[in-house]
Amino acid sequence: MFKTRAKYHLGQVVRHRKHPFRGVVFDVDAIFSNTDAWYDAIPEDSRPEKDQPFYHLLAENDQSYYVAYVSEQNLVADYSGQPVDHPDLTDLFGPFVDGQYSLQVQLN
């Protein structure tokens, strides 16, 4: 039986270990659930294992806003206390309080 537990939660601010971006978790896949083409586009020596949680982020860097799909091994919690400025945040989350965003939508 396969069993995994996500380290990060919805509304949490995280940052990438290697690349200069941060974001807010808005969905979690228990294991890899993207396309093989997406996975194969990652350089082989950098590919994460598929059997770990993957996070959907409303992400930002110095140049743009976007949605990112990142493995748990490549994320760390962001304790900077700084909000994320992604324009889609208000569609899913309430105000930024105590370093995280509260859900503004009802989950299934």
PDB file of C-alpha atoms in Angstrom:
ATOM      1  CA  MET A   1       0.000   0.000   0.000  1.00  0.00           C
ATOM      2  CA  PHE A   2       1.370   3.396  -1.015  1.00  0.00           C
ATOM      3  CA  LYS A   3       1.086   6.099   1.619  1.00  0.00           C
ATOM      4  CA  THR A   4       2.373   9.668   1.572  1.00  0.00           C
ATOM      5  CA  ARG A   5       1.745  12.838   3.531  1.00  0.00           C
ATOM      6  CA  ALA A   6       2.197  16.342   2.156  1.00  0.00           C
ATOM      7  CA  LYS A   7       4.659  18.516   4.049  1.00  0.00           C
ATOM      8  CA  TYR A   8       3.113  21.837   2.936  1.00  0.00           C
ATOM      9  CA  HIS A   9      -0.520  22.938   3.120  1.00  0.00           C
ATOM     10  CA  LEU A  10      -2.950  25.042   1.118  1.00  0.00           C
ATOM     11  CA  GLY A  11      -2.298  28.744   1.581  1.00  0.00           C
ATOM     12  CA  GLN A  12       1.290  28.257   2.725  1.00  0.00           C
ATOM     13  CA  VAL A  13       4.030  30.404   1.197  1.00  0.00           C
ATOM     14  CA  VAL A  14       6.970  28.363  -0.098  1.00  0.00           C
ATOM     15  CA  ARG A  15      10.046  28.979  -2.205  1.00  0.00           C
ATOM     16  CA  HIS A  16      12.045  26.843  -4.622  1.00  0.00           C
ATOM     17  CA  ARG A  17      15.337  25.426  -3.323  1.00  0.00           C
ATOM     18  CA  LYS A  18      17.277  26.098  -6.528  1.00  0.00           C
ATOM     19  CA  HIS A  19      15.373  28.642  -8.606  1.00  0.00           C
ATOM     20  CA  PRO A  20      14.538  32.224  -7.583  1.00  0.00           C
ATOM     21  CA  PHE A  21      10.780  32.038  -7.156  1.00  0.00           C
ATOM     22  CA  ARG A  22       8.241  31.696  -4.401  1.00  0.00           C
ATOM     23  CA  GLY A  23       4.538  31.010  -4.344  1.00  0.00           C
ATOM     24  CA  VAL A  24       1.390  29.989  -2.513  1.00  0.00           C
ATOM     25  CA  VAL A  25       0.239  26.362  -2.464  1.00  0.00           C
ATOM     26  CA  PHE A  26      -3.233  26.067  -3.995  1.00  0.00           C
ATOM     27  CA  ASP A  27      -3.385  22.317  -4.702  1.00  0.00           C
ATOM     28  CA  VAL A  28      -1.426  19.156  -3.875  1.00  0.00           C
ATOM     29  CA  ASP A  29      -1.054  15.881  -5.757  1.00  0.00           C
ATOM     30  CA  ALA A  30      -0.037  12.928  -3.567  1.00  0.00           C
ATOM     31  CA  ILE A  31       2.211  11.726  -6.390  1.00  0.00           C
ATOM     32  CA  PHE A  32       3.229  13.111  -9.779  1.00  0.00           C
ATOM     33  CA  SER A  33       0.129  13.801 -11.881  1.00  0.00           C
ATOM     34  CA  ASN A  34       1.381  15.895 -14.789  1.00  0.00           C
ATOM     35  CA  THR A  35       2.174  14.775 -18.346  1.00  0.00           C
ATOM     36  CA  ASP A  36       5.104  12.611 -19.384  1.00  0.00           C
ATOM     37  CA  ALA A  37       6.141  15.369 -21.792  1.00  0.00           C
ATOM     38  CA  TRP A  38       6.388  17.839 -18.893  1.00  0.00           C
ATOM     39  CA  TYR A  39       8.422  15.358 -16.845  1.00  0.00           C
ATOM     40  CA  ASP A  40      10.707  14.422 -19.749  1.00  0.00           C
ATOM     41  CA  ALA A  41      11.472  18.115 -20.364  1.00  0.00           C
ATOM     42  CA  ILE A  42      13.289  18.251 -17.018  1.00  0.00           C
ATOM     43  CA  PRO A  43      17.006  17.469 -17.432  1.00  0.00           C
ATOM     44  CA  GLU A  44      17.539  13.855 -16.407  1.00  0.00           C
ATOM     45  CA  ASP A  45      20.074  14.712 -13.697  1.00  0.00           C
ATOM     46  CA  SER A  46      17.518  17.087 -12.106  1.00  0.00           C
ATOM     47  CA  ARG A  47      14.332  15.020 -12.393  1.00  0.00           C
ATOM     48  CA  PRO A  48      12.584  14.453  -9.082  1.00  0.00           C
ATOM     49  CA  GLU A  49      11.144  11.090  -8.144  1.00  0.00           C
ATOM     50  CA  LYS A  50       7.467  10.773  -9.077  1.00  0.00           C
ATOM     51  CA  ASP A  51       6.376   9.076  -5.829  1.00  0.00           C
ATOM     52  CA  GLN A  52       6.286  12.190  -3.657  1.00  0.00           C
ATOM     53  CA  PRO A  53       3.828  15.065  -3.279  1.00  0.00           C
ATOM     54  CA  PHE A  54       3.776  17.668  -6.059  1.00  0.00           C
ATOM     55  CA  TYR A  55       2.443  21.159  -5.421  1.00  0.00           C
ATOM     56  CA  HIS A  56       0.542  23.592  -7.612  1.00  0.00           C
ATOM     57  CA  LEU A  57       1.707  27.115  -6.800  1.00  0.00           C
ATOM     58  CA  LEU A  58       0.594  30.613  -7.653  1.00  0.00           C
ATOM     59  CA  ALA A  59       4.192  31.629  -8.240  1.00  0.00           C
ATOM     60  CA  GLU A  60       6.144  34.822  -8.765  1.00  0.00           C
ATOM     61  CA  ASN A  61       9.675  35.892  -9.542  1.00  0.00           C
ATOM     62  CA  ASP A  62      11.193  39.288 -10.295  1.00  0.00           C
ATOM     63  CA  GLN A  63       9.822  39.263 -13.858  1.00  0.00           C
ATOM     64  CA  SER A  64       6.426  37.564 -13.860  1.00  0.00           C
ATOM     65  CA  TYR A  65       3.550  35.676 -12.271  1.00  0.00           C
ATOM     66  CA  TYR A  66       2.657  32.124 -13.278  1.00  0.00           C
ATOM     67  CA  VAL A  67       1.456  28.720 -12.072  1.00  0.00           C
ATOM     68  CA  ALA A  68       4.222  26.290 -11.121  1.00  0.00           C
ATOM     69  CA  TYR A  69       4.169  22.524 -10.505  1.00  0.00           C
ATOM     70  CA  VAL A  70       6.944  21.567  -8.090  1.00  0.00           C
ATOM     71  CA  SER A  71       8.026  18.409  -6.271  1.00  0.00           C
ATOM     72  CA  GLU A  72       8.186  18.467  -2.495  1.00  0.00           C
ATOM     73  CA  GLN A  73      11.955  17.860  -2.515  1.00  0.00           C
ATOM     74  CA  ASN A  74      12.456  21.153  -4.366  1.00  0.00           C
ATOM     75  CA  LEU A  75      10.480  23.322  -1.934  1.00  0.00           C
ATOM     76  CA  VAL A  76      11.168  24.928   1.423  1.00  0.00           C
ATOM     77  CA  ALA A  77       8.834  26.934   3.626  1.00  0.00           C
ATOM     78  CA  ASP A  78       9.166  30.705   3.234  1.00  0.00           C
ATOM     79  CA  TYR A  79       9.225  32.360   6.648  1.00  0.00           C
ATOM     80  CA  SER A  80      10.032  35.842   5.359  1.00  0.00           C
ATOM     81  CA  GLY A  81       6.612  37.139   6.370  1.00  0.00           C
ATOM     82  CA  GLN A  82       6.297  38.828   2.976  1.00  0.00           C
ATOM     83  CA  PRO A  83       3.062  38.363   0.997  1.00  0.00           C
ATOM     84  CA  VAL A  84       3.007  37.009  -2.544  1.00  0.00           C
ATOM     85  CA  ASP A  85       1.642  39.453  -5.139  1.00  0.00           C
ATOM     86  CA  HIS A  86       0.214  36.979  -7.670  1.00  0.00           C
ATOM     87  CA  PRO A  87      -2.890  38.565  -9.282  1.00  0.00           C
ATOM     88  CA  ASP A  88      -4.981  35.368  -8.945  1.00  0.00           C
ATOM     89  CA  LEU A  89      -4.568  35.071  -5.166  1.00  0.00           C
ATOM     90  CA  THR A  90      -7.837  36.820  -4.368  1.00  0.00           C
ATOM     91  CA  ASP A  91      -9.744  34.246  -6.472  1.00  0.00           C
ATOM     92  CA  LEU A  92      -8.785  31.490  -4.006  1.00  0.00           C
ATOM     93  CA  PHE A  93      -7.561  33.044  -0.783  1.00  0.00           C
ATOM     94  CA  GLY A  94      -8.468  35.605   1.821  1.00  0.00           C
ATOM     95  CA  PRO A  95      -6.039  37.996   3.496  1.00  0.00           C
ATOM     96  CA  PHE A  96      -2.412  37.252   4.296  1.00  0.00           C
ATOM     97  CA  VAL A  97      -2.265  36.703   8.074  1.00  0.00           C
ATOM     98  CA  ASP A  98       0.617  35.349  10.153  1.00  0.00           C
ATOM     99  CA  GLY A  99       2.616  34.360   7.081  1.00  0.00           C
ATOM    100  CA  GLN A 100      -0.077  32.431   5.230  1.00  0.00           C
ATOM    101  CA  TYR A 101      -3.290  32.812   3.257  1.00  0.00           C
ATOM    102  CA  SER A 102      -6.649  31.463   4.397  1.00  0.00           C
ATOM    103  CA  LEU A 103      -8.846  29.662   1.879  1.00  0.00           C
ATOM    104  CA  GLN A 104     -11.584  31.809   0.412  1.00  0.00           C
ATOM    105  CA  VAL A 105     -13.276  28.995  -1.512  1.00  0.00           C
ATOM    106  CA  GLN A 106     -15.144  25.891  -0.426  1.00  0.00           C
ATOM    107  CA  LEU A 107     -13.335  22.591  -1.009  1.00  0.00           C
ATOM    108  CA  ASN A 108     -14.992  19.361  -2.148  1.00  0.00           C
TER     109      ASN A 108
END
